[in-house]
Tab-separated table of C-alpha atoms in Angstrom:
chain	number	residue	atom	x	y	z
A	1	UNK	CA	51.611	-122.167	-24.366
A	2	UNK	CA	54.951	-123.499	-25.332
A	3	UNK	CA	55.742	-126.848	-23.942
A	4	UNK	CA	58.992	-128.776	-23.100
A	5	UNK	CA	58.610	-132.868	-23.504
A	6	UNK	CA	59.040	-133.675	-19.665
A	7	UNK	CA	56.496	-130.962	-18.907
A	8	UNK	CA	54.196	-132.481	-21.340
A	9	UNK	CA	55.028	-135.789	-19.823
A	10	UNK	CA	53.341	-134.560	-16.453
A	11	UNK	CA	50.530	-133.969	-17.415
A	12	UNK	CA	46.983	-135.961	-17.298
A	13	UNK	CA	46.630	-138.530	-19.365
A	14	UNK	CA	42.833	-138.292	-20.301
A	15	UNK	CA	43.249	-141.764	-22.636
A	16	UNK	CA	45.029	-144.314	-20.796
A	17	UNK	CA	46.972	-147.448	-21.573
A	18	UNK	CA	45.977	-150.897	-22.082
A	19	UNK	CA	44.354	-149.933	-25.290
A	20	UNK	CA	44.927	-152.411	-28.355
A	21	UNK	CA	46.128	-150.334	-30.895
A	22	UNK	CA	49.611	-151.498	-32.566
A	23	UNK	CA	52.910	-150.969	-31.169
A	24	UNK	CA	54.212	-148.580	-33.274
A	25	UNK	CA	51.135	-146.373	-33.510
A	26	UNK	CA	50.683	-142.850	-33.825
A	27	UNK	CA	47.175	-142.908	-33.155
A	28	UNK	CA	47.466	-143.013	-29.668
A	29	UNK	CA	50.492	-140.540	-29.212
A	30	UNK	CA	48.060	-138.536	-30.918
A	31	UNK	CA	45.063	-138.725	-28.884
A	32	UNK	CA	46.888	-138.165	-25.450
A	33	UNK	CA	49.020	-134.877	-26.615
A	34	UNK	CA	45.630	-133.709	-28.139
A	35	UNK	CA	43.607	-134.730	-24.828
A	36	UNK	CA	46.573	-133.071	-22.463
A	37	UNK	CA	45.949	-129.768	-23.571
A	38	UNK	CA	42.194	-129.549	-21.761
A	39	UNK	CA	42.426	-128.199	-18.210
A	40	UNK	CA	41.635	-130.068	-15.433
A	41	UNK	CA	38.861	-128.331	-14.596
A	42	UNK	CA	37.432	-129.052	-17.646
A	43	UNK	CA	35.209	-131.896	-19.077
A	44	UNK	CA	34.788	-133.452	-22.450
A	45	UNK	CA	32.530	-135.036	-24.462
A	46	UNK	CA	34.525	-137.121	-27.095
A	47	UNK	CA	33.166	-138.771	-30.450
A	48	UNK	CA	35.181	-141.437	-32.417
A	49	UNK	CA	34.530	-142.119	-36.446
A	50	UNK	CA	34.292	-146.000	-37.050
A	51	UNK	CA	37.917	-146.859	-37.385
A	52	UNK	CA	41.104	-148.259	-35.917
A	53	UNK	CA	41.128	-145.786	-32.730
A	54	UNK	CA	37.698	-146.756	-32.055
A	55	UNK	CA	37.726	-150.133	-32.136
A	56	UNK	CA	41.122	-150.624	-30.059
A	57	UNK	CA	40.229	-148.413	-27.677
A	58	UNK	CA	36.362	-149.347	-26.382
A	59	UNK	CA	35.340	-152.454	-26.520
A	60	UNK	CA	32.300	-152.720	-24.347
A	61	UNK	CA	32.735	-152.842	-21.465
A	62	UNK	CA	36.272	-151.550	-21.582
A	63	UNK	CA	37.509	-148.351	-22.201
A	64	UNK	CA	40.655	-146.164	-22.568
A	65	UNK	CA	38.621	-142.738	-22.379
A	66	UNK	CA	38.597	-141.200	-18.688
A	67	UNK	CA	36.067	-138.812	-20.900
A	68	UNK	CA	32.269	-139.269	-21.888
A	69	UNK	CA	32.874	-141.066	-25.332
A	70	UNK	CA	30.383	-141.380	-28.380
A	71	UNK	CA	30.808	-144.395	-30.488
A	72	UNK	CA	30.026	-142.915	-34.044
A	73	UNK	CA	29.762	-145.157	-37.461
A	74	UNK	CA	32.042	-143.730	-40.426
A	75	UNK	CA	30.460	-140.790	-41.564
A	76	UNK	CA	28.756	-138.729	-38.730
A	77	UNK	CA	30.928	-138.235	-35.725
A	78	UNK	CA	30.787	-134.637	-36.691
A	79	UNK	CA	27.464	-135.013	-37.066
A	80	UNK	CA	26.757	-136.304	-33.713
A	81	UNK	CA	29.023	-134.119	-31.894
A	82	UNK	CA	27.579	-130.836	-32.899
A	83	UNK	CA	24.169	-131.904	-32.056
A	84	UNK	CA	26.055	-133.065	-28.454
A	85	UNK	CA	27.137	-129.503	-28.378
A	86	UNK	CA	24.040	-127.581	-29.964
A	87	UNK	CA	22.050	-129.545	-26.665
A	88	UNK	CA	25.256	-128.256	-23.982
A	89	UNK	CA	24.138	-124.925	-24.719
A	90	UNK	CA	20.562	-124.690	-24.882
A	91	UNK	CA	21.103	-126.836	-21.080
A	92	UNK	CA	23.656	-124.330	-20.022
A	93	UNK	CA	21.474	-121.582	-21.260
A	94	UNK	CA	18.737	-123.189	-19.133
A	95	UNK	CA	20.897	-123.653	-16.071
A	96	UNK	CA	20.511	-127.122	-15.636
A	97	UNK	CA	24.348	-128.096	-16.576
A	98	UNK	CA	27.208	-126.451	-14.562
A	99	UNK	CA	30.424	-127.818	-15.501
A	100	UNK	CA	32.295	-126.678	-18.602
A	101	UNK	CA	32.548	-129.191	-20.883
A	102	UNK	CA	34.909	-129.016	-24.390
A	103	UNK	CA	33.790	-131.184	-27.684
A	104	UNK	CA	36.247	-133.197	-29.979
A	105	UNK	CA	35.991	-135.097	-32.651
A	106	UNK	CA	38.761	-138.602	-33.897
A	107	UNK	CA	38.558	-139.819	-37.132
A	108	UNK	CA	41.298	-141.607	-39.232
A	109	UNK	CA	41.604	-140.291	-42.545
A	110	UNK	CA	38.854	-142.536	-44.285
A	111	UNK	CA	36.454	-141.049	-42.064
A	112	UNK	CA	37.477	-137.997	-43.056
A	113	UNK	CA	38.499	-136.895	-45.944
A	114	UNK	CA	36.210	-139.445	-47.366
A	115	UNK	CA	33.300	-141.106	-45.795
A	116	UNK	CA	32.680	-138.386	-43.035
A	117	UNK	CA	33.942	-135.306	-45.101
A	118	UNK	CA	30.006	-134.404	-45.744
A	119	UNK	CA	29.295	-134.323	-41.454
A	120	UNK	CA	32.524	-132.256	-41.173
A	121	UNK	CA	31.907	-129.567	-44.102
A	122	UNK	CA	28.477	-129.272	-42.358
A	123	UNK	CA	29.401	-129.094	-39.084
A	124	UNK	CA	31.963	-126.631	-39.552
A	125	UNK	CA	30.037	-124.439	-41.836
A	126	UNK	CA	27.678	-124.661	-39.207
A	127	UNK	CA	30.023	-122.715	-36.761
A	128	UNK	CA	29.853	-125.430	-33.956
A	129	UNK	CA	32.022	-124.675	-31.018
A	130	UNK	CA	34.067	-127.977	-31.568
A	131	UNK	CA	37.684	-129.433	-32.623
A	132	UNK	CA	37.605	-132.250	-34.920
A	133	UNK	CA	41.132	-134.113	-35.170
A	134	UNK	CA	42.033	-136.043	-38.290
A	135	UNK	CA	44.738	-139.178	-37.238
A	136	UNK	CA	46.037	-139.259	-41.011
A	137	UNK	CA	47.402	-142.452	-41.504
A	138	UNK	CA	46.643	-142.285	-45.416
A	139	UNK	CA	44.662	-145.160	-45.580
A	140	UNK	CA	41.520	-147.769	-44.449
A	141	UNK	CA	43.952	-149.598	-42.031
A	142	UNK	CA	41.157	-151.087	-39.982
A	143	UNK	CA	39.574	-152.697	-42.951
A	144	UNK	CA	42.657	-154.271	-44.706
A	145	UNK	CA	44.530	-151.221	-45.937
A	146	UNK	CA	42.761	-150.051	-48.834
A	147	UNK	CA	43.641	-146.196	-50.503
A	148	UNK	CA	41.617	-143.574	-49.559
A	149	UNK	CA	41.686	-139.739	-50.836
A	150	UNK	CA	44.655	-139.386	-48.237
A	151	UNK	CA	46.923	-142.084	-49.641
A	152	UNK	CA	50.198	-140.654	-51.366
A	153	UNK	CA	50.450	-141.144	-55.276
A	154	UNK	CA	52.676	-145.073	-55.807
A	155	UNK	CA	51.461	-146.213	-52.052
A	156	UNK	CA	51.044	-149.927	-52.428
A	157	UNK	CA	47.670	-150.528	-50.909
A	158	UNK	CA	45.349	-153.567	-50.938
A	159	UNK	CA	43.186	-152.272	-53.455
A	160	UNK	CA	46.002	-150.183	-55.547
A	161	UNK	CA	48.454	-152.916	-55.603
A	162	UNK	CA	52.126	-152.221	-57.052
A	163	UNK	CA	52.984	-154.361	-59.923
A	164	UNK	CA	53.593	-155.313	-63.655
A	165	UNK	CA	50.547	-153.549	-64.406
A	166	UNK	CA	50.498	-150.429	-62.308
A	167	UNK	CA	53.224	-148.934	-59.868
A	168	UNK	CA	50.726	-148.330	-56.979
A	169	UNK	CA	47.850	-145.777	-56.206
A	170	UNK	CA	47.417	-143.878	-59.507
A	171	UNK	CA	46.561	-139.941	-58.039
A	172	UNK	CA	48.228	-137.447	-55.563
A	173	UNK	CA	46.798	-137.261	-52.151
A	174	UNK	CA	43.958	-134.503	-51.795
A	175	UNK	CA	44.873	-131.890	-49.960
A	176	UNK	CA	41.665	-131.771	-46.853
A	177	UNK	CA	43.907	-128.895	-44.773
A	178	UNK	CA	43.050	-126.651	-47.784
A	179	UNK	CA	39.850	-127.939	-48.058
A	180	UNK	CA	39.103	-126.871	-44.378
A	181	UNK	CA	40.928	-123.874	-44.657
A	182	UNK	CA	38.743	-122.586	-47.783
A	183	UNK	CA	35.291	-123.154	-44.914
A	184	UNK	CA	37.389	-119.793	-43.278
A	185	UNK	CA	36.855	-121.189	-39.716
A	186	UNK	CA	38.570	-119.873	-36.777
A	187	UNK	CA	41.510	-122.480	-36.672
A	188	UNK	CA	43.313	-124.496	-38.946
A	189	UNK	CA	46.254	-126.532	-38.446
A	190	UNK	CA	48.370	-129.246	-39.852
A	191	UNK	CA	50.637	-130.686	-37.465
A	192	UNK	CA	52.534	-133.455	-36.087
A	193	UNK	CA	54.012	-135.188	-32.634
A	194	UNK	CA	57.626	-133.902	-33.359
A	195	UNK	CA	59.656	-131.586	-31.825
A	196	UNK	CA	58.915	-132.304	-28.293
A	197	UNK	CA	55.290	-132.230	-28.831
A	198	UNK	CA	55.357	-128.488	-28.528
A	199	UNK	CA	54.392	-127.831	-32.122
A	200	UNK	CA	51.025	-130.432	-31.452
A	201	UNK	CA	50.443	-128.687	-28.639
A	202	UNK	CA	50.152	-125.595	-29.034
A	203	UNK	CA	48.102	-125.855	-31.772
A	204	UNK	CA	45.998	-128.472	-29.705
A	205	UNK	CA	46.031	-125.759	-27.039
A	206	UNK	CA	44.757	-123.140	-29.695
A	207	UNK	CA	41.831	-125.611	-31.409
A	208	UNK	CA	40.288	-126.203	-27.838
A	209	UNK	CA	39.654	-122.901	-26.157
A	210	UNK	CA	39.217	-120.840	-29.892
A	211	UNK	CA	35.566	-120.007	-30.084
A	212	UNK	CA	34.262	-121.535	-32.789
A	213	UNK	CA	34.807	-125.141	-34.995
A	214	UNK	CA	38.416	-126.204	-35.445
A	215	UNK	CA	40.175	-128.297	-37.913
A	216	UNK	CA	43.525	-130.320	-37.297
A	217	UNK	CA	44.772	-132.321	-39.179
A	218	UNK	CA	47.572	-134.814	-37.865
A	219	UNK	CA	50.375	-136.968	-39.534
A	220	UNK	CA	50.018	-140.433	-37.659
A	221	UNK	CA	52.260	-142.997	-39.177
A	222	UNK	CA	50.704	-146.701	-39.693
A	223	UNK	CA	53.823	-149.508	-39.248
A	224	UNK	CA	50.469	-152.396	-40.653
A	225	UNK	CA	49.788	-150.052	-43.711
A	226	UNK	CA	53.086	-148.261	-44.116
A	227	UNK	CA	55.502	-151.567	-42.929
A	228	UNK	CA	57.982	-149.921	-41.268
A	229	UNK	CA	59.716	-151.088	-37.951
A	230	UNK	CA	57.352	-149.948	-34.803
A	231	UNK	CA	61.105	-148.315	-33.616
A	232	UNK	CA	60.932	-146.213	-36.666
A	233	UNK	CA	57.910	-143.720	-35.584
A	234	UNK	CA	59.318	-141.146	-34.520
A	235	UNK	CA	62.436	-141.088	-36.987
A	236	UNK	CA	59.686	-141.024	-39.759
A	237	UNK	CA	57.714	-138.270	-38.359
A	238	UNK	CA	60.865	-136.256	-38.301
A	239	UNK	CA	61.302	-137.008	-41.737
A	240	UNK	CA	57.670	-136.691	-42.874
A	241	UNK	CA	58.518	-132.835	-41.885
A	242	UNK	CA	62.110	-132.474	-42.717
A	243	UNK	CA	61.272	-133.614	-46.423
A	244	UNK	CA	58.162	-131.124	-46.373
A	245	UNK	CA	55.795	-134.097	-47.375
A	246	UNK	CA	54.059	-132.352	-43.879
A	247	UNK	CA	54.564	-129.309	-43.364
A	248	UNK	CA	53.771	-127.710	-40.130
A	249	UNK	CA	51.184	-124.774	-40.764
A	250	UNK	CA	48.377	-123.263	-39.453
A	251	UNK	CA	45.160	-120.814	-40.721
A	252	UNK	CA	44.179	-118.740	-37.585
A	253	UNK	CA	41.730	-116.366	-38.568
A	254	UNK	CA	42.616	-116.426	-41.736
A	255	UNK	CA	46.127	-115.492	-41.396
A	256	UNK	CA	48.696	-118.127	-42.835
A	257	UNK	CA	51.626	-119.127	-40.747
A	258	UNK	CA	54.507	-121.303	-41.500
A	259	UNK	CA	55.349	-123.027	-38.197
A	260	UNK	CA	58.467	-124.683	-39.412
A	261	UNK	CA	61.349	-124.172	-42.067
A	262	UNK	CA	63.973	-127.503	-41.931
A	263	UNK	CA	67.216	-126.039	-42.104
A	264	UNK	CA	68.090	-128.198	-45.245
A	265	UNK	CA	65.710	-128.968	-47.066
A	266	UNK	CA	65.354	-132.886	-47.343
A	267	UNK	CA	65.225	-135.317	-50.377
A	268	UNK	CA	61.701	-137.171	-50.177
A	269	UNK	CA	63.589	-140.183	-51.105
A	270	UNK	CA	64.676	-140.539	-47.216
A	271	UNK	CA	61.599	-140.249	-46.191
A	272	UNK	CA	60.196	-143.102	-48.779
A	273	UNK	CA	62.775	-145.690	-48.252
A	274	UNK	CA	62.154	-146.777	-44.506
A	275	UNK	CA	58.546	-148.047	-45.579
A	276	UNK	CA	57.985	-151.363	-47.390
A	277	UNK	CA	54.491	-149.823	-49.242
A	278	UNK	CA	57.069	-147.839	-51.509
A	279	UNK	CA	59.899	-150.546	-51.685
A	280	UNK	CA	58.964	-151.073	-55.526
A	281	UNK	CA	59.661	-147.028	-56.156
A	282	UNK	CA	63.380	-147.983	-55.653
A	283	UNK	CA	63.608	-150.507	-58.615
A	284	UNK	CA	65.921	-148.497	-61.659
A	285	UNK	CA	62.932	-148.749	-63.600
A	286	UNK	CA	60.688	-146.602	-61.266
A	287	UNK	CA	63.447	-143.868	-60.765
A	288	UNK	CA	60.826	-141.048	-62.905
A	289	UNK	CA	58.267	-141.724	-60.585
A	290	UNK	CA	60.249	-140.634	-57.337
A	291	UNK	CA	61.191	-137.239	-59.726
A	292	UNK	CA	57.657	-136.865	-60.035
A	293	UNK	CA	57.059	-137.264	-56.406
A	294	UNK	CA	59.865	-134.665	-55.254
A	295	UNK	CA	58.790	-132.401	-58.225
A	296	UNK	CA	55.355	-132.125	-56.621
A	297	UNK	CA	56.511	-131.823	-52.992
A	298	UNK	CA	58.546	-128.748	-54.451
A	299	UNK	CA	55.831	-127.255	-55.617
A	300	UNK	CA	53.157	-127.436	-52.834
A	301	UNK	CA	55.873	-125.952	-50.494
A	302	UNK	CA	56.938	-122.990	-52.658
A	303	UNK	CA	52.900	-122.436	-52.859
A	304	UNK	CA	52.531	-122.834	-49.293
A	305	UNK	CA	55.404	-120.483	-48.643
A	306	UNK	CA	53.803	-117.987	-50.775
A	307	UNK	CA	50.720	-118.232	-48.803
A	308	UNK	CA	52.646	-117.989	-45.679
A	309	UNK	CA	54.530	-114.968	-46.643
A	310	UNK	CA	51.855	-113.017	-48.007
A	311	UNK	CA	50.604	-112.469	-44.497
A	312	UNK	CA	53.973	-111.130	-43.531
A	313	UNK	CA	53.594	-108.354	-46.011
């Protein structure tokens, strides 16, 4: 259902404030455009990988979750939550629950494309009727801001420190939407909170009430890890996708669909120079290394296009 930002605005928040995540955070503009999209009529059951959400969020005996909420340690909240689901239906089955309830998964990207990715790739393979949401903020924030698999290639991180010796993290950022996309689940999607929150969700929308697991995977800008104003969030989002660092895709069914073609094209340069982890990329010295970055930017999108456009044929 397509969505206009003061419509999305009236709906209920399912995670509410007085949470202690940073100003500045995508996390939780994440969580409430992904919680928005379950109708009201509708319950949840939601688990949370260890991790910055988590622990800013519930800390007994506070919460921000109006919704039953599983406290999960780094690598099972997939896990966990299809066994949550596995029991809703043998009790539904049995008549003893009524209510409809949905299942979704948080994890920041350490949970996920690292730690957790074992719980996931099982739980998916599985064919669990579940969404599990990946807040990519490319990095262990929580923990002091060391790389993970998500962190781009010259990121200045705690343990892949720019200096004399080397200019940051040393490898490209695995691809896990891929990854996912390869298990040939239902639903796919890489997306964002840009554009009015109509392209999150939709595709929110979609993961929910699909039959069957779902994967999204969401760009969720860091100002600890990334040092960027807090001001700056959405302006970097826009660029994140202008720049086609993130582009806006999904895999329904295994059909591949481009969601979003920037008019012009952006230099990833713009999108680099508002955060401090890349401030050494700008030195004359480094100048090769931000050609290397835009050279491989170029490429995944023409690949990705050609993915995209096969399905048109």
């Amino acid at each position: 259902m397509a969505i206009t930002l003061k419509e999305a605005a009236k709906l209920e928040d399912r995670f509410t404030g007085g949470h202690r995540l940073c100003a500045g955070c995508g996390a939780g503009v994440t969580v409430r455009a992904v919680l928005r999209c379950i109708k009201p009529e509708d319950k949840a059951v939601i688990a949370a990988a260890t991790g910055c959400l988590e622990v800013s969020s519930f800390l007994y005996p506070y919460t921000a979750w109006k919704d039953s909420f599983i406290h999960n340690a780094f690598e099972n909240a997939a896990a966990t939550l299809s066994g949550v689901e596995a029991a809703y239906n043998i009790l539904k089955k049995k008549g003893k629950v009524k209510d409809n309830h949905k299942f979704i998964a948080f994890g920041g990207d350490g949970g996920t494309y690292d730690i957790g990715l074992q719980s996931l790739s099982g739980a998916m393979e599985r064919g669990h009727d579940m969404v599990y949401v990946c807040y990519d903020n490319g990095a262990y924030m929580n923990t002091g801001i060391q790389r993970s698999s998500a962190t781009p290639k010259y990121a200045n991180t705690t343990t892949s420190p720019a200096g004399k010796v080397l200019p940051g993290k040393q490898q490209f950022r695995k691809n896990l939407t891929e990854v996912m996309a390869a298990h040939n689940i239902p639903y796919v999607a890489q997306t964002a909170p840009f554009g009015a929150f109509k392209d999150i969700h939709e595709k929110s929308e979609k993961a929910i009430y699909k039959n069957g697991p779902a994967f999204l995977n969401v760009f969720t800008p860091c100002p600890r890890g990334w040092r960027y104003e807090t001001p700056k969030l959405m302006e970097i989002i826009k660029l994140a996708v202008d720049t086609c660092y993130w582009p806006l895709y999904e895999v329904e069914d295994g059909q591949w669909r481009l969601n979003y073609r920037p008019k012009e094209k952006r230099p990833i340069t713009e999108f680099l120079k508002l955060q401090g982890r890349f401030k050494h990329l700008f030195n004359e010295e480094n100048k090769g290394l931000l050609d290397e970055l835009q050279n491989e930017i170029d490429i995944k999108w023409e690949n990705l296009l050609s993915k995209c456009e096969a399905k048109e044929k």
